[in-house]
Amino acid sequence: MITVIVNIDLYRYEIHSLLKAFYPREDVKVLTEADAVGSRKYQQIAREPFLRVVFAEKNITLSFCDGSDQRAAAVLGDLPADRKSQELKTLLKHLLYDMLSKREERTLPWGELIGIRPTKIAMQSLLDGKTVEEAAAAMEHDHLVSPGKALLSAQIAQREREILADIHYKNGYSLYVGIPFCPTTCLYCSFPSFNLALWKDRVDSYLDALEREMKACSEMMKGRVLDTVYIGGGTPTTLEPAQLERLFAMLEKYFPMENVQEFTIEAGRPDSITMDKLRVIRAHDVTRISVNPQTMKEETLRLIGRMHTVDEVRQAYAMCREAGFDNINMDMILGLPEETLEDVRDTLRQITDLSPDSLTVHSLALKRGSRMQKYIEEKGFSSIYNTDGCMELAAEAAAGMGMEPYYLYRQKNISGNLENVGYARPGKAGIYNILIMEEKQSILALGAGSISKAVFDHGRIERSDNCKDVATYIENVEEMIGRKARLGIGDSQ
Ligand code: SF4
């Protein structure tokens, strides 16, 4: 365990995140001096801290406590009394990053950035009138981001601006509908997902509750333009054809579909896709579908609990093409247990043979306490392999399919401290994916585990969560509706 002692309760999250980025295998604790003396448990672990951070009146000092005499200090001049300034936070992060990178003799691809939306920084630079190159240079200088990642962020931000040119920011919104059932639960899953076999008898009750939520919330959004619709989950294609038909009929009854620029459905699990279901989906103007292999290695599919074969991925993909879909996305994950660079190369080769219209490349994110985390603890960390080399391989394969990167985000505890990138052929980018990352348009989200986001004037963002548990959602849907009314999503910009 790595322990850090800070003399006052400031910037613990930033210190923790940077240390985790350098030492992902370690449990990191950031304690104040008050914590360390006030609790017997903490006294124990604080006895030999790794690092001490001292905020004094006119300076800040960081020192390693292992006798190495490594120390960094900055003179701050006159500070605001409450010390919660962006300037001080940035200074601390630069100082700590500099110390850690010297000690470890390595830099991090994303420098001192710990947020999940680096393209927002590049986007702001573009909006301020900078060129792509200037926006990239600013990220390198201000946040110590590597030249490659800085340029990628700026190029993506530029592409996002072009793709979002026709979005109605002032009076428009996007709609998310969650169907939280899956054939089985993947080892790494962090989404609302309930095993269909156990919940089969309650799917219709779930759709009843969803209809109540749709009806009430569509009233809140009356008069506004609906730009994009995304049906996610879970796996929406676990619904039977008649249930899917009902879902689309509900959407068309309550929401204004005439201006929708993109209508996506997740058909993530190939083992949930049938031709009958695809015919229903096609009949309702869905423009984009996602069929997700995650990997094309049989052993890994079994290991991560997906219980479908590589051949089923190919069959599901062929069925989507046969049904007439001309915008098929595929998701893959880098850093899956036991997978090597060669496995990644092989998955990319097989995906290239299928030739989807977009490819979303995720770096595995390890949630604390998840089944995957337990697996890693049992098997050892060395079984997870994700490097910039894997990302480059994916970028090359995407380029080979005529795709360009169009959105990017990072997650907490992401393998290799890397990123997730969406690639698409021209005209096939997932608009909703960009909107959710850029946070410039309100998103009305319905169903268990969904999170609505209301964007108000001056960029103020407020969120409202629906409960994750299906049974609780069904019983308390009126409360979920009330939350959105209180959020004032109908009055957002
Ligand atoms: S398909 Fe997606 S939502 Fe379903 S269990 Fe797997 S990761 Fe979770």
Coordinates of C-alpha atoms and ligand atoms in Angstrom, one line a residue:
M1 CA 0.0 0.0 0.0
I2 CA 1.1 3.6 -0.7
T3 CA 0.2 6.1 1.9
V4 CA 0.4 9.9 1.4
I5 CA 0.1 12.4 4.3
V6 CA -1.2 15.9 3.5
N7 CA -1.1 18.5 6.2
I8 CA -4.5 19.9 5.3
D9 CA -7.5 18.5 3.6
L10 CA -6.8 19.7 0.0
Y11 CA -6.6 18.0 -3.4
R12 CA -6.7 14.4 -2.0
Y13 CA -8.5 13.2 -5.1
E14 CA -5.9 14.7 -7.4
I15 CA -3.0 13.2 -5.4
H16 CA -4.7 9.8 -5.2
S17 CA -5.5 9.7 -9.0
L18 CA -2.0 10.6 -10.1
L19 CA -0.4 8.1 -7.8
K20 CA -2.8 5.4 -9.1
A21 CA -1.8 6.3 -12.6
F22 CA 1.8 5.7 -11.8
Y23 CA 1.2 2.7 -9.5
P24 CA -2.0 0.9 -10.7
R25 CA -1.3 -2.2 -8.8
E26 CA -1.0 -0.5 -5.5
D27 CA -3.8 0.4 -3.1
V28 CA -3.3 4.2 -2.5
K29 CA -4.4 6.0 0.7
V30 CA -4.2 9.8 1.0
L31 CA -4.7 10.9 4.6
T32 CA -4.6 14.2 6.3
E33 CA -2.5 14.6 9.4
A34 CA -5.7 14.8 11.4
D35 CA -6.7 11.4 10.0
A36 CA -3.4 9.9 10.8
V37 CA -3.4 10.9 14.5
G38 CA -7.1 10.5 15.0
S39 CA -7.5 6.9 14.2
R40 CA -5.6 3.9 15.5
K41 CA -6.0 2.2 12.2
Y42 CA -4.6 5.2 10.3
Q43 CA -1.8 5.6 12.9
Q44 CA -0.6 2.2 11.9
I45 CA -0.6 2.7 8.1
A46 CA 0.6 6.3 8.4
R47 CA 3.7 5.4 10.3
E48 CA 5.8 5.1 7.2
P49 CA 4.2 7.2 4.5
F50 CA 5.5 7.1 0.9
L51 CA 5.1 10.8 0.5
R52 CA 4.4 13.9 2.5
V53 CA 2.6 17.0 1.1
V54 CA 2.9 20.2 3.0
F55 CA 1.0 23.3 2.1
A56 CA 2.6 26.3 3.9
E57 CA 1.6 29.9 3.7
K58 CA 3.8 30.8 0.7
N59 CA 5.0 27.5 -0.6
I60 CA 4.2 23.8 -1.1
T61 CA 6.6 21.0 -0.5
L62 CA 6.5 17.3 -1.5
S63 CA 8.9 14.9 -0.1
F64 CA 9.4 11.1 -0.4
C65 CA 9.9 9.5 3.0
D66 CA 12.1 6.6 2.0
G67 CA 15.4 8.3 2.8
S68 CA 16.0 9.0 -0.8
D69 CA 15.9 12.7 0.0
Q70 CA 13.8 13.4 -3.1
R71 CA 12.0 16.6 -2.6
A72 CA 10.2 19.1 -4.7
A73 CA 9.0 22.5 -3.6
A74 CA 7.3 25.5 -5.2
V75 CA 7.1 29.0 -4.1
L76 CA 3.5 30.1 -4.4
G77 CA 3.5 33.8 -3.5
D78 CA 0.3 35.1 -2.1
L79 CA -2.4 32.5 -2.1
P80 CA -6.2 33.0 -1.7
A81 CA -7.2 32.3 1.8
D82 CA -9.3 29.2 1.1
R83 CA -6.5 27.8 -1.2
K84 CA -9.0 26.1 -3.5
S85 CA -7.7 27.8 -6.6
Q86 CA -7.3 26.2 -10.0
E87 CA -3.8 27.6 -10.1
L88 CA -2.8 25.9 -6.9
K89 CA -4.3 22.6 -8.1
T90 CA -2.5 22.8 -11.4
L91 CA 0.8 23.6 -9.6
L92 CA 0.5 20.7 -7.3
K93 CA -0.3 18.3 -10.1
H94 CA 2.6 19.5 -12.1
L95 CA 5.0 19.2 -9.2
L96 CA 3.8 15.7 -8.2
Y97 CA 3.8 14.5 -11.8
D98 CA 7.3 15.8 -12.3
M99 CA 8.6 14.1 -9.1
L100 CA 6.9 10.8 -9.9
S101 CA 8.1 10.7 -13.5
K102 CA 11.7 11.4 -12.5
R103 CA 11.5 8.8 -9.8
E104 CA 10.0 6.1 -12.1
E105 CA 12.0 7.3 -15.1
R106 CA 8.9 7.3 -17.3
T107 CA 6.1 9.7 -18.4
L108 CA 2.4 9.0 -18.7
P109 CA 0.7 9.3 -22.1
W110 CA -2.0 11.6 -20.6
G111 CA 0.4 13.5 -18.4
E112 CA -1.2 14.9 -15.3
L113 CA -4.7 14.7 -16.7
I114 CA -7.0 12.6 -14.6
G115 CA -10.4 13.6 -16.0
I116 CA -12.4 11.3 -18.3
R117 CA -13.0 13.9 -21.1
P118 CA -9.7 15.2 -22.4
T119 CA -11.3 16.3 -25.7
K120 CA -13.3 18.9 -23.9
I121 CA -10.1 20.7 -23.1
A122 CA -9.0 20.6 -26.8
M123 CA -12.6 21.6 -27.8
Q124 CA -12.4 24.7 -25.6
S125 CA -9.1 25.7 -27.3
L126 CA -10.7 25.4 -30.7
L127 CA -13.7 27.4 -29.6
D128 CA -11.2 30.1 -28.3
G129 CA -10.0 30.4 -31.9
K130 CA -6.9 28.1 -31.7
T131 CA -5.9 25.8 -34.6
V132 CA -5.7 22.0 -34.2
E133 CA -1.9 22.3 -33.8
E134 CA -2.2 25.1 -31.3
A135 CA -4.8 23.2 -29.3
A136 CA -2.5 20.2 -29.2
A137 CA 0.5 22.3 -28.1
A138 CA -1.6 23.8 -25.3
M139 CA -2.4 20.3 -24.0
E140 CA 1.2 19.4 -24.1
H141 CA 2.3 22.5 -22.3
D142 CA -0.6 22.9 -19.8
H143 CA -1.2 19.2 -18.9
L144 CA 2.1 17.5 -19.9
V145 CA 0.2 15.2 -22.3
S146 CA 2.3 13.3 -24.9
P147 CA 2.5 14.9 -28.4
G148 CA 0.6 11.9 -29.9
K149 CA -2.3 12.0 -27.4
A150 CA -2.5 15.8 -27.5
L151 CA -2.8 15.8 -31.3
L152 CA -5.3 12.9 -31.3
S153 CA -7.5 14.9 -28.8
A154 CA -7.3 18.0 -30.9
Q155 CA -8.1 16.2 -34.1
I156 CA -11.0 14.4 -32.5
A157 CA -12.3 17.7 -31.1
Q158 CA -12.2 19.2 -34.6
R159 CA -14.1 16.2 -36.0
E160 CA -16.7 16.5 -33.3
R161 CA -17.3 20.1 -34.2
E162 CA -18.0 19.1 -37.8
I163 CA -20.2 16.1 -36.9
L164 CA -22.3 18.1 -34.4
A165 CA -22.8 21.1 -36.7
D166 CA -26.5 20.4 -37.1
I167 CA -27.4 19.6 -33.5
H168 CA -30.1 21.7 -31.8
Y169 CA -28.2 22.8 -28.7
K170 CA -30.7 25.4 -27.5
N171 CA -34.1 23.6 -28.0
G172 CA -33.0 20.1 -28.8
Y173 CA -32.3 17.0 -26.7
S174 CA -31.3 13.3 -27.0
L175 CA -33.1 10.3 -25.6
Y176 CA -31.6 7.2 -24.0
V177 CA -33.7 4.1 -23.2
G178 CA -32.2 1.4 -21.1
I179 CA -33.1 -2.3 -21.4
P180 CA -31.2 -3.9 -18.5
F181 CA -31.3 -7.6 -19.4
C182 CA -28.5 -9.8 -20.8
P183 CA -28.2 -13.4 -21.7
T184 CA -25.4 -13.8 -19.1
T185 CA -23.3 -11.4 -17.1
C186 CA -19.8 -10.6 -18.5
L187 CA -17.0 -10.7 -15.9
Y188 CA -16.1 -7.0 -16.5
C189 CA -19.6 -5.7 -16.6
S190 CA -20.2 -2.3 -14.9
F191 CA -23.6 -1.6 -16.5
P192 CA -27.2 -2.3 -15.3
S193 CA -27.5 -5.9 -16.3
F194 CA -29.8 -8.6 -15.1
N195 CA -29.8 -12.2 -16.2
L196 CA -32.7 -12.6 -18.6
A197 CA -33.3 -16.2 -17.6
L198 CA -34.1 -15.0 -14.0
W199 CA -36.1 -12.0 -15.1
K200 CA -38.1 -13.3 -18.1
D201 CA -41.4 -13.1 -16.3
R202 CA -40.9 -9.4 -15.4
V203 CA -39.9 -8.0 -18.8
D204 CA -43.5 -7.0 -19.6
S205 CA -43.9 -5.3 -16.2
Y206 CA -40.6 -3.5 -17.0
L207 CA -42.0 -2.2 -20.3
D208 CA -45.2 -1.1 -18.5
A209 CA -43.1 1.0 -16.1
L210 CA -41.0 2.3 -19.0
E211 CA -44.1 3.4 -20.8
R212 CA -45.3 5.3 -17.7
E213 CA -41.9 7.1 -17.6
M214 CA -41.9 7.8 -21.3
K215 CA -45.4 9.3 -21.2
A216 CA -44.7 11.6 -18.3
C217 CA -41.2 12.7 -19.5
S218 CA -42.2 13.3 -23.1
E219 CA -44.6 15.9 -21.7
M220 CA -41.7 17.6 -20.0
M221 CA -39.9 17.9 -23.3
K222 CA -42.9 19.0 -25.3
G223 CA -42.0 21.4 -28.2
R224 CA -38.4 20.5 -28.3
V225 CA -36.5 18.8 -31.1
L226 CA -35.3 15.2 -30.6
D227 CA -31.9 14.9 -32.3
T228 CA -30.7 11.4 -31.4
V229 CA -32.1 8.2 -29.8
Y230 CA -30.0 5.5 -28.2
I231 CA -31.5 2.2 -26.9
G232 CA -28.8 0.6 -24.7
G233 CA -28.6 -1.5 -21.6
G234 CA -28.0 -4.3 -20.9
T235 CA -28.8 -5.8 -24.2
P236 CA -32.0 -4.5 -25.8
T237 CA -32.1 -7.4 -28.3
T238 CA -32.9 -9.8 -25.4
L239 CA -36.4 -8.6 -25.9
E240 CA -38.6 -10.9 -27.9
P241 CA -39.8 -9.5 -31.3
A242 CA -43.3 -8.6 -29.9
Q243 CA -41.7 -6.8 -27.0
L244 CA -39.3 -4.9 -29.4
E245 CA -42.3 -4.0 -31.5
R246 CA -44.0 -2.6 -28.4
L247 CA -40.9 -0.7 -27.4
F248 CA -40.7 1.0 -30.8
A249 CA -44.5 1.7 -30.8
M250 CA -44.1 3.4 -27.4
L251 CA -41.3 5.6 -28.6
E252 CA -43.2 6.6 -31.7
K253 CA -46.3 7.3 -29.7
Y254 CA -44.7 9.6 -27.2
F255 CA -41.7 11.2 -28.9
P256 CA -41.3 13.4 -32.0
M257 CA -39.2 11.1 -34.2
E258 CA -39.4 13.2 -37.4
N259 CA -36.2 15.1 -36.9
V260 CA -34.1 12.3 -35.4
Q261 CA -30.6 12.4 -37.0
E262 CA -29.4 9.1 -35.5
F263 CA -31.3 6.1 -34.0
T264 CA -29.0 3.5 -32.4
I265 CA -29.8 0.2 -30.9
E266 CA -27.3 -2.0 -29.0
A267 CA -27.4 -5.6 -30.1
G268 CA -24.3 -6.1 -28.1
R269 CA -24.6 -9.8 -27.5
P270 CA -24.6 -11.9 -30.7
D271 CA -26.4 -14.7 -28.9
S272 CA -29.4 -12.4 -28.5
I273 CA -29.8 -11.6 -32.2
T274 CA -32.3 -13.3 -34.5
M275 CA -33.6 -12.4 -38.0
D276 CA -37.1 -11.8 -36.6
K277 CA -35.8 -9.2 -34.2
L278 CA -33.7 -7.5 -36.8
R279 CA -36.8 -7.3 -39.1
V280 CA -38.7 -5.5 -36.4
I281 CA -35.8 -3.1 -35.7
R282 CA -35.3 -2.4 -39.5
A283 CA -39.0 -1.6 -39.8
H284 CA -38.7 1.3 -37.3
D285 CA -36.0 3.5 -38.9
V286 CA -33.1 2.5 -36.7
T287 CA -30.0 3.9 -38.4
R288 CA -27.2 2.3 -36.4
I289 CA -26.7 -1.1 -34.7
S290 CA -23.9 -2.3 -32.6
V291 CA -22.8 -6.0 -32.6
N292 CA -20.0 -6.4 -30.1
P293 CA -17.5 -9.3 -30.2
Q294 CA -15.1 -7.7 -27.6
T295 CA -12.6 -10.3 -28.7
M296 CA -12.5 -12.9 -31.5
K297 CA -10.7 -15.4 -29.3
E298 CA -12.9 -18.3 -28.1
E299 CA -11.0 -18.9 -24.9
T300 CA -11.3 -15.3 -23.8
L301 CA -15.0 -15.2 -24.6
R302 CA -15.6 -18.2 -22.3
L303 CA -13.3 -16.8 -19.7
I304 CA -15.1 -13.4 -19.5
G305 CA -18.5 -15.1 -19.3
R306 CA -19.9 -14.2 -22.7
M307 CA -21.1 -17.7 -23.5
H308 CA -21.2 -17.1 -27.3
T309 CA -18.8 -18.2 -29.9
V310 CA -16.8 -16.3 -32.5
D311 CA -18.9 -18.0 -35.2
E312 CA -22.0 -16.5 -33.6
V313 CA -20.5 -13.1 -33.9
R314 CA -19.9 -13.7 -37.7
Q315 CA -23.5 -15.0 -38.1
A316 CA -25.0 -12.1 -36.2
Y317 CA -23.0 -9.6 -38.3
A318 CA -24.1 -11.3 -41.5
M319 CA -27.7 -11.3 -40.5
C320 CA -27.5 -7.5 -39.8
R321 CA -26.1 -6.9 -43.3
E322 CA -28.7 -9.2 -44.8
A323 CA -31.5 -7.3 -42.9
G324 CA -30.2 -4.1 -44.6
F325 CA -28.2 -2.3 -41.9
D326 CA -25.6 0.0 -43.5
N327 CA -24.2 1.3 -40.2
I328 CA -22.9 -1.5 -38.0
N329 CA -20.6 -0.8 -35.1
M330 CA -18.4 -3.3 -33.4
D331 CA -16.9 -2.9 -29.9
M332 CA -13.7 -4.6 -28.8
I333 CA -11.8 -4.5 -25.5
L334 CA -8.0 -4.2 -25.1
G335 CA -6.4 -5.6 -21.9
L336 CA -8.7 -8.7 -21.5
P337 CA -7.3 -11.4 -19.2
E338 CA -4.6 -13.6 -20.7
E339 CA -4.7 -11.8 -24.1
T340 CA -1.4 -10.8 -25.8
L341 CA -0.6 -8.4 -28.5
E342 CA -0.9 -11.3 -31.0
D343 CA -4.5 -12.0 -29.8
V344 CA -5.3 -8.3 -30.3
R345 CA -3.8 -8.4 -33.8
D346 CA -5.9 -11.5 -34.6
T347 CA -9.1 -10.0 -33.3
L348 CA -8.5 -6.9 -35.4
R349 CA -7.7 -9.0 -38.5
Q350 CA -11.0 -10.9 -38.1
I351 CA -13.0 -7.7 -37.5
T352 CA -11.3 -6.2 -40.6
D353 CA -12.5 -9.2 -42.6
L354 CA -16.1 -8.5 -41.5
S355 CA -15.6 -4.8 -42.4
P356 CA -17.9 -2.9 -40.0
D357 CA -18.7 0.8 -40.5
S358 CA -17.3 1.8 -37.1
L359 CA -15.1 0.3 -34.4
T360 CA -15.1 1.3 -30.8
V361 CA -11.9 0.3 -29.0
H362 CA -12.1 0.1 -25.2
S363 CA -9.3 -0.3 -22.7
L364 CA -10.5 -2.6 -19.9
A365 CA -11.5 -0.7 -16.8
L366 CA -11.3 -2.5 -13.5
K367 CA -14.0 -1.5 -11.1
R368 CA -13.3 -2.0 -7.4
G369 CA -15.0 -5.1 -6.1
S370 CA -16.0 -6.3 -9.5
R371 CA -15.9 -10.0 -10.5
M372 CA -13.1 -9.1 -12.8
Q373 CA -11.1 -7.4 -10.0
K374 CA -11.4 -10.6 -8.0
Y375 CA -10.3 -12.6 -11.0
I376 CA -7.2 -10.4 -11.3
E377 CA -6.4 -10.7 -7.6
E378 CA -6.6 -14.5 -7.9
K379 CA -4.6 -14.8 -11.1
G380 CA -2.1 -12.0 -10.7
F381 CA -1.8 -8.7 -12.5
S382 CA 0.5 -9.9 -15.2
S383 CA -2.5 -11.5 -17.0
I384 CA -3.7 -8.0 -18.0
Y385 CA -1.8 -6.6 -21.0
N386 CA -2.6 -3.2 -22.5
T387 CA -0.1 -0.8 -23.9
D388 CA 0.1 2.1 -26.3
G389 CA 1.3 -0.5 -28.8
C390 CA -2.2 -2.2 -28.6
M391 CA -3.8 1.2 -29.1
E392 CA -1.6 1.8 -32.2
L393 CA -2.5 -1.6 -33.6
A394 CA -6.2 -0.8 -33.3
A395 CA -5.7 2.7 -34.8
E396 CA -3.8 1.2 -37.8
A397 CA -6.6 -1.4 -38.4
A398 CA -9.2 1.3 -38.2
A399 CA -7.3 3.4 -40.7
G400 CA -7.0 0.4 -42.9
M401 CA -10.8 0.1 -42.9
G402 CA -11.1 3.8 -44.0
M403 CA -12.1 5.0 -40.5
E404 CA -11.0 8.1 -38.5
P405 CA -11.1 8.6 -34.8
Y406 CA -14.2 10.6 -33.8
Y407 CA -14.6 10.3 -30.0
L408 CA -12.5 9.6 -27.1
Y409 CA -12.9 9.2 -23.3
R410 CA -11.1 7.8 -20.4
Q411 CA -12.3 5.9 -17.3
K412 CA -11.2 5.4 -13.8
N413 CA -8.8 2.5 -13.3
I414 CA -8.5 2.0 -17.0
S415 CA -5.9 -0.6 -18.1
G416 CA -2.6 0.9 -19.2
N417 CA -3.8 4.3 -18.1
L418 CA -4.9 4.7 -21.7
E419 CA -8.2 5.6 -23.3
N420 CA -11.3 4.4 -25.3
V421 CA -11.5 5.6 -28.9
G422 CA -14.4 5.4 -31.4
Y423 CA -13.4 5.1 -35.1
A424 CA -15.8 5.5 -38.0
R425 CA -16.0 5.7 -41.7
P426 CA -17.1 9.1 -43.1
G427 CA -20.8 9.7 -42.2
K428 CA -21.0 6.7 -39.8
A429 CA -19.8 8.2 -36.6
G430 CA -22.0 7.7 -33.5
I431 CA -23.4 11.2 -32.8
Y432 CA -24.9 10.2 -29.5
N433 CA -21.5 8.9 -28.3
I434 CA -20.0 12.4 -28.9
L435 CA -23.0 14.2 -27.3
I436 CA -22.6 12.2 -24.1
M437 CA -19.0 13.0 -23.8
E438 CA -19.1 16.7 -24.8
E439 CA -22.0 17.4 -22.3
K440 CA -23.4 20.3 -24.4
Q441 CA -26.9 18.9 -24.9
S442 CA -29.5 17.6 -22.4
I443 CA -30.0 13.9 -22.4
L444 CA -33.3 12.5 -21.2
A445 CA -32.6 8.9 -19.9
L446 CA -35.3 6.4 -19.1
G447 CA -35.2 2.9 -17.6
A448 CA -33.4 1.2 -14.7
G449 CA -29.9 2.5 -14.1
S450 CA -30.1 5.4 -16.6
I451 CA -28.7 8.8 -15.8
S452 CA -30.4 12.0 -17.2
K453 CA -28.3 15.0 -17.8
A454 CA -29.7 18.5 -18.0
V455 CA -27.5 21.2 -19.5
F456 CA -28.4 24.8 -18.4
D457 CA -27.2 28.2 -19.4
H458 CA -23.5 28.9 -19.0
G459 CA -22.7 25.2 -19.2
R460 CA -24.2 24.3 -15.7
I461 CA -24.9 20.5 -15.7
E462 CA -27.2 18.7 -13.3
R463 CA -27.9 14.9 -13.2
S464 CA -30.6 12.7 -12.1
D465 CA -30.2 8.9 -11.6
N466 CA -32.8 6.2 -11.9
C467 CA -32.4 3.3 -9.5
K468 CA -30.4 0.4 -10.9
D469 CA -32.4 -2.5 -9.6
V470 CA -35.2 -3.6 -12.0
A471 CA -37.7 -4.5 -9.3
T472 CA -37.2 -1.2 -7.5
Y473 CA -37.5 0.6 -10.7
I474 CA -40.8 -1.1 -11.6
E475 CA -42.2 -0.3 -8.1
N476 CA -40.9 3.3 -8.0
V477 CA -41.2 4.6 -11.5
E478 CA -43.3 7.6 -10.3
E479 CA -40.4 8.6 -8.1
M480 CA -38.0 8.4 -11.1
I481 CA -40.4 10.7 -13.0
G482 CA -40.5 13.1 -10.0
R483 CA -36.7 13.3 -9.9
K484 CA -36.6 14.4 -13.6
A485 CA -39.3 17.0 -12.9
R486 CA -37.3 18.3 -10.0
L487 CA -34.2 18.3 -12.2
G488 CA -36.0 20.7 -14.5
I489 CA -34.8 18.9 -17.6
G490 CA -37.7 20.4 -19.6
D491 CA -36.4 23.9 -18.8
S492 CA -32.7 23.1 -19.7
Q493 CA -31.2 24.9 -22.7
Ligands
SF4_1 S1 -23.4 -7.5 -22.5 FE1 -22.8 -5.5 -21.7 S2 -24.4 -5.0 -20.2 FE2 -24.6 -7.2 -20.7 S3 -23.4 -8.2 -19.1 FE3 -22.0 -7.9 -20.8 S4 -21.0 -6.0 -20.4 FE4 -22.8 -6.1 -19.1

